[in-house]
Coordinates of C-alpha atoms in Angstrom, one line a residue:
Chain Q
M28 CA -14.8 1.1 -4.3
N29 CA -11.6 2.0 -3.8
I30 CA -10.9 5.5 -1.9
R31 CA -7.7 7.0 -1.6
V32 CA -7.3 9.7 0.7
Q33 CA -4.1 11.8 0.9
S34 CA -2.4 11.3 4.8
T35 CA -3.3 14.0 6.8
V36 CA 0.0 13.9 8.7
N37 CA 2.2 16.8 8.4
P38 CA 5.7 15.8 6.4
D39 CA 7.8 18.2 8.6
H40 CA 7.0 15.5 11.4
E41 CA 8.9 12.4 9.8
T42 CA 10.3 10.3 12.4
S43 CA 14.4 10.5 12.4
S44 CA 14.3 7.1 12.9
L45 CA 13.3 6.6 8.9
F46 CA 16.1 8.3 7.9
A47 CA 18.7 6.2 10.2
H48 CA 16.9 3.2 8.5
E49 CA 17.3 4.5 4.9
E50 CA 20.2 2.1 4.2
V51 CA 17.8 -1.2 5.3
T52 CA 15.5 -0.7 2.6
K53 CA 16.8 1.5 0.0
N54 CA 16.7 -1.3 -2.7
V55 CA 12.9 -1.7 -2.1
S56 CA 9.9 -0.1 -3.8
S57 CA 10.2 2.4 -6.6
S58 CA 8.9 6.0 -6.1
F59 CA 5.9 4.8 -8.7
E60 CA 5.0 2.5 -6.1
Y61 CA 5.0 4.8 -3.5
T62 CA 2.7 7.1 -4.8
Q63 CA 0.4 4.4 -6.1
Q64 CA 0.4 2.2 -3.1
K65 CA 1.6 4.2 -0.4
R66 CA -1.1 6.5 -0.1
E67 CA -3.8 3.8 0.2
I68 CA -1.7 2.4 3.0
D69 CA -1.7 5.7 4.7
T70 CA -5.4 5.7 4.6
Y71 CA -5.8 2.5 6.3
S72 CA -3.6 2.6 9.2
S73 CA -3.8 5.0 11.9
L74 CA -0.3 4.5 13.1
S75 CA 1.2 4.6 9.3
G76 CA 1.4 8.7 10.0
L77 CA 4.7 7.7 12.2
F78 CA 6.4 6.6 9.1
F79 CA 4.8 9.1 6.5
Q80 CA 7.0 9.0 3.4
T81 CA 8.4 5.9 3.7
P82 CA 7.5 3.8 0.7
H83 CA 9.7 0.6 2.2
I84 CA 7.0 -1.3 3.8
I85 CA 5.8 -2.5 0.4
G86 CA 9.0 -4.2 0.0
S87 CA 9.4 -5.6 3.4
K88 CA 10.3 -9.6 3.2
V89 CA 8.2 -10.0 6.3
V90 CA 4.8 -8.1 5.9
G91 CA 5.4 -6.5 2.1
S92 CA 3.3 -9.2 0.8
A93 CA 0.1 -9.2 3.3
F94 CA 0.4 -5.0 2.9
R95 CA -0.3 -5.4 -1.0
G96 CA -3.3 -7.3 -0.3
I97 CA -4.8 -5.1 2.2
H98 CA -6.8 -3.5 -0.5
A99 CA -8.6 -6.7 -0.9
I100 CA -10.1 -6.4 2.4
K101 CA -13.5 -5.4 2.2
N102 CA -14.5 -4.7 6.1
Q103 CA -13.0 -1.4 7.0
I104 CA -12.7 -2.1 10.6
V105 CA -10.6 -5.4 9.4
K106 CA -8.7 -3.4 7.2
K107 CA -8.0 -0.9 9.8
Q108 CA -6.6 -3.7 12.0
T109 CA -5.0 -5.5 9.6
A110 CA -2.8 -2.4 8.6
D111 CA -2.2 -1.3 12.4
V112 CA -0.7 -5.0 13.1
L113 CA 1.5 -5.0 10.1
W114 CA 2.6 -1.4 10.7
I115 CA 3.4 -2.7 14.4
I116 CA 5.4 -5.6 13.0
Y117 CA 7.3 -3.6 10.2
N118 CA 8.4 -1.0 12.9
R119 CA 9.9 -3.5 15.2
I120 CA 11.4 -6.3 12.4
D121 CA 12.8 -3.8 9.9
L122 CA 13.0 -0.3 11.3
F123 CA 14.0 -0.9 15.0
Y124 CA 16.0 -4.4 14.8
N125 CA 16.7 -4.6 11.1
L126 CA 15.9 -8.5 10.9
S127 CA 13.3 -8.6 7.9
N128 CA 15.3 -10.9 6.0
R129 CA 16.0 -13.4 8.9
F130 CA 12.1 -14.3 9.0
P131 CA 9.9 -15.9 6.8
T132 CA 7.0 -14.0 4.9
I133 CA 3.7 -13.0 7.0
M134 CA 0.7 -15.1 5.1
M135 CA -2.4 -13.1 5.0
T136 CA -6.1 -15.1 4.1
I137 CA -9.0 -13.1 4.0
L138 CA -11.9 -15.5 5.3
D139 CA -15.4 -15.9 4.2
D140 CA -17.0 -14.2 7.2
D141 CA -14.8 -11.0 6.4
S142 CA -12.1 -11.6 9.3
V143 CA -8.3 -11.5 8.2
L144 CA -6.2 -14.3 9.5
L145 CA -2.2 -13.3 9.5
E146 CA 0.3 -16.3 9.9
W147 CA 3.5 -16.3 10.7
N148 CA 5.0 -19.5 10.6
F149 CA 8.6 -20.9 12.1
E150 CA 10.1 -24.4 12.4
F151 CA 9.0 -25.0 15.9
F152 CA 6.1 -22.6 16.6
R153 CA 3.4 -20.6 14.7
I154 CA 1.7 -17.5 15.5
G155 CA -1.9 -16.7 14.5
I156 CA -3.6 -13.2 14.4
S157 CA -7.1 -13.2 13.4
L158 CA -8.7 -9.9 13.0
E159 CA -12.7 -9.7 13.4
P160 CA -15.4 -7.2 11.9
N161 CA -16.0 -6.6 15.8
A162 CA -12.6 -5.4 16.8
S163 CA -13.4 -6.7 20.4
E164 CA -13.4 -10.4 19.2
S165 CA -10.0 -10.1 17.5
Y166 CA -7.4 -12.6 19.0
Y167 CA -4.0 -14.3 18.7
Y168 CA -2.6 -17.8 19.0
I169 CA 0.7 -19.3 19.6
V170 CA 1.5 -23.2 19.1
S171 CA 4.8 -24.7 19.7
E172 CA 6.7 -27.8 19.6
D173 CA 9.2 -28.9 22.2
K174 CA 11.4 -31.3 20.1
E175 CA 13.6 -32.5 22.9
K176 CA 10.7 -33.2 25.5
G177 CA 8.5 -34.1 22.7
A178 CA 6.0 -31.8 24.0
F179 CA 3.2 -29.6 22.5
S180 CA 2.0 -26.3 23.8
S181 CA -0.8 -23.9 23.0
Y182 CA -1.9 -20.4 23.8
T183 CA -5.1 -18.3 22.3
E184 CA -6.4 -15.0 23.8
K185 CA -8.1 -11.9 22.8
F186 CA -6.4 -8.8 22.4
G187 CA -8.9 -6.7 24.3
T188 CA -7.5 -3.3 24.6
N189 CA -3.9 -4.1 24.3
I190 CA -3.4 -5.2 20.6
F191 CA -0.2 -2.9 20.2
R192 CA 1.5 -4.2 23.4
I193 CA 0.2 -7.7 22.8
V194 CA 1.8 -7.8 19.2
T195 CA 4.9 -6.0 20.4
V196 CA 5.4 -9.0 22.8
L197 CA 4.6 -11.2 20.4
V198 CA 7.5 -9.7 17.8
D199 CA 9.9 -10.1 20.6
Y200 CA 9.1 -13.4 21.2
V201 CA 9.9 -14.3 17.5
I202 CA 13.2 -12.6 17.8
R203 CA 14.2 -14.2 21.0
N204 CA 13.1 -17.7 19.7
T205 CA 14.8 -18.0 16.4
Chain D
M12 CA -6.8 -49.6 15.3
C13 CA -3.1 -49.7 13.8
Y14 CA -1.7 -46.7 12.8
P15 CA 1.9 -45.7 10.9
E16 CA 3.8 -43.0 11.9
K17 CA 3.2 -40.8 9.3
I18 CA -0.1 -39.4 7.4
I19 CA -0.3 -38.0 3.9
R20 CA -2.2 -34.7 3.3
G21 CA -2.8 -33.5 -0.2
I22 CA -2.3 -29.7 -0.9
A23 CA -4.3 -28.4 -3.3
S24 CA -3.4 -24.8 -3.9
K25 CA 0.1 -23.2 -3.8
S26 CA -1.8 -20.3 -1.7
F27 CA -1.3 -22.4 1.3
V28 CA 2.5 -22.9 1.1
D29 CA 4.6 -19.7 2.5
S30 CA 8.0 -18.4 1.3
E31 CA 9.8 -21.4 3.6
G32 CA 7.7 -24.0 2.3
R33 CA 5.4 -24.2 5.6
L34 CA 1.9 -24.7 5.4
S35 CA -1.1 -21.9 6.1
S36 CA -3.7 -23.7 8.8
E37 CA -6.0 -23.1 5.9
A38 CA -4.7 -25.9 4.4
F39 CA -6.5 -28.0 7.0
Q40 CA -10.4 -27.1 6.1
F41 CA -12.8 -29.8 7.7
L42 CA -15.9 -30.3 6.1
T43 CA -19.4 -31.6 7.0
N44 CA -20.3 -35.2 6.0
P45 CA -24.0 -35.4 6.3
E46 CA -23.5 -39.2 6.9
R47 CA -21.6 -39.0 10.0
T48 CA -24.0 -39.4 13.4
D49 CA -21.0 -38.5 15.8
D50 CA -20.9 -34.5 15.4
F51 CA -17.3 -34.5 13.7
E52 CA -16.1 -33.0 10.5
E53 CA -13.6 -34.6 8.5
A54 CA -10.4 -33.5 6.6
S55 CA -9.6 -36.1 4.1
I56 CA -6.0 -38.1 4.6
N57 CA -4.2 -41.2 3.3
W58 CA -2.2 -43.1 6.2
Y59 CA 1.4 -43.6 5.0
D60 CA 1.2 -47.5 5.1
N61 CA 3.6 -48.0 2.4
E62 CA 4.8 -46.2 -0.9
E63 CA 1.7 -47.3 -2.6
A64 CA -0.3 -45.2 -0.1
F65 CA 1.9 -41.9 -1.3
Q66 CA 1.6 -42.8 -4.8
I67 CA -2.4 -42.5 -4.8
A68 CA -2.4 -39.3 -3.1
W69 CA 0.1 -38.0 -5.5
N70 CA -1.1 -39.1 -8.6
Q71 CA -5.2 -38.4 -7.6
K72 CA -7.0 -36.9 -10.2
K73 CA -9.6 -34.1 -9.8
S74 CA -12.4 -36.6 -11.5
L75 CA -12.7 -39.1 -14.2
S76 CA -13.9 -35.9 -16.5
D77 CA -11.1 -33.8 -15.2
D78 CA -7.4 -35.4 -15.8
T79 CA -5.8 -32.6 -13.4
F80 CA -4.1 -33.5 -10.3
Q81 CA -6.1 -32.9 -7.2
F82 CA -3.1 -31.9 -5.1
K83 CA -1.8 -29.2 -7.4
A84 CA 0.5 -27.7 -5.1
G85 CA 2.0 -31.0 -3.5
V86 CA 1.6 -33.1 -1.0
A87 CA 2.5 -32.8 3.0
I88 CA 3.7 -35.5 5.5
L89 CA 2.2 -35.1 9.0
S90 CA 3.6 -36.8 12.4
R91 CA 1.1 -38.9 13.9
E92 CA 3.3 -38.9 17.1
F93 CA 3.3 -35.2 16.9
L94 CA -0.5 -35.1 16.4
D95 CA -1.1 -37.3 19.5
T96 CA 0.8 -34.9 22.0
I97 CA -1.8 -32.1 20.5
I98 CA -4.7 -34.5 21.1
V99 CA -3.7 -34.9 24.7
R100 CA -3.9 -31.0 25.5
P101 CA -6.5 -30.0 27.8
N102 CA -7.6 -27.3 25.8
I103 CA -7.8 -29.6 22.6
Q104 CA -9.0 -32.9 24.2
K105 CA -12.0 -34.7 22.8
A106 CA -12.5 -31.8 20.0
L107 CA -9.4 -33.9 17.7
K108 CA -9.1 -37.6 16.4
Y109 CA -8.4 -39.4 13.7
E110 CA -9.5 -42.5 11.6
R111 CA -9.2 -45.1 8.9
Q112 CA -12.1 -45.1 6.5
P113 CA -11.0 -46.9 3.2
I114 CA -13.0 -46.0 0.0
D115 CA -13.1 -47.4 -3.5
G116 CA -9.9 -47.4 -5.0
N117 CA -8.1 -45.9 -2.0
K118 CA -7.7 -48.4 1.0
Y119 CA -5.2 -45.8 2.8
H120 CA -7.8 -43.4 3.0
G121 CA -8.6 -41.9 6.4
N122 CA -9.6 -38.5 8.1
L123 CA -8.4 -36.2 10.8
L124 CA -11.6 -35.4 12.3
R125 CA -12.4 -32.2 14.5
K126 CA -15.5 -31.7 16.8
V127 CA -18.5 -29.9 15.5
G128 CA -19.5 -26.5 17.0
L129 CA -16.0 -25.6 18.4
D130 CA -15.3 -21.8 18.9
K131 CA -13.8 -20.1 15.8
Q132 CA -10.8 -19.3 17.9
I133 CA -9.9 -23.0 18.9
Q134 CA -10.9 -24.4 15.6
R135 CA -8.3 -21.9 14.0
M136 CA -5.9 -22.9 16.8
V137 CA -6.2 -26.7 16.5
A138 CA -5.8 -26.3 12.4
S139 CA -2.4 -24.4 13.0
A140 CA -1.6 -26.9 15.6
I141 CA -2.0 -29.7 12.8
A142 CA 0.3 -27.6 10.3
L143 CA 2.8 -27.4 12.7
S144 CA 2.9 -31.3 13.1
M145 CA 4.1 -31.4 9.1
E146 CA 7.5 -33.0 8.6
M147 CA 7.8 -32.7 5.2
F148 CA 6.5 -31.0 2.2
I149 CA 6.8 -32.3 -1.3
P150 CA 6.1 -29.8 -3.9
R151 CA 4.6 -30.5 -7.4
N152 CA 7.0 -28.5 -9.4
E153 CA 5.0 -28.1 -12.8

């Protein structure tokens, strides 16, 4: 059952960055989409209040598709983690750097064990973020290829309590390496 | 055993393909074969020995009674050389290998093999590494 709850964030507290980046995303979703979808998204994410009244995440090339799929996540803990991670990426890529159109779309897969896998795939490396029903088990991985050296490297680690910081570092890694 | 440089992997669903034509790691799901006795799971491939190997994968139908294509999304070509660099990684070593396994009507058939009982975190990383080995994706435009 879908439960829609209005965000409790005071509209007077909108961040000025939203308006600074209005131009970036002005062609995205309509006000209809905003009222139908944004309310659900605000409900899912504890971070989304920072961007109250922005409909633009739904139209983001990088995270928009995954965001539109959030409603299908049944586990509420996974749903909230997914929304938070997508908000962090949206904040960094779309609002802070205005680079959304340079990067591929994040693929979201809801798995049989109720976890969610977010995959961000580039030519020479791939980032995976797995969000688990037990949030302390959530993790990420990077696999990469060095074409010149014919080498492969991989790394995986649980987020622990550092999910905000680590996802921000992952996004900066993407920006530096593309 | 002699292996060619390239591997063919059929892709059943377009949901496994992203906006840039790259594959989700979910395109490399391993299945248990009860006939195996070596604690490995299988992901079916064709060895790209020649053009016939590709055509068999490309034209494979779902079953005798279902005339639709098995690989509706298309076919991916993987680099065996790159897979070899993955296999020797310390955190993946002994967890991934490959084999030839000819079957009726397809002498090019083989398997990627993943050790049973791997931690889920490593399983997904391995699947993503295999996806990174993709050199080309040929979509089926139908």
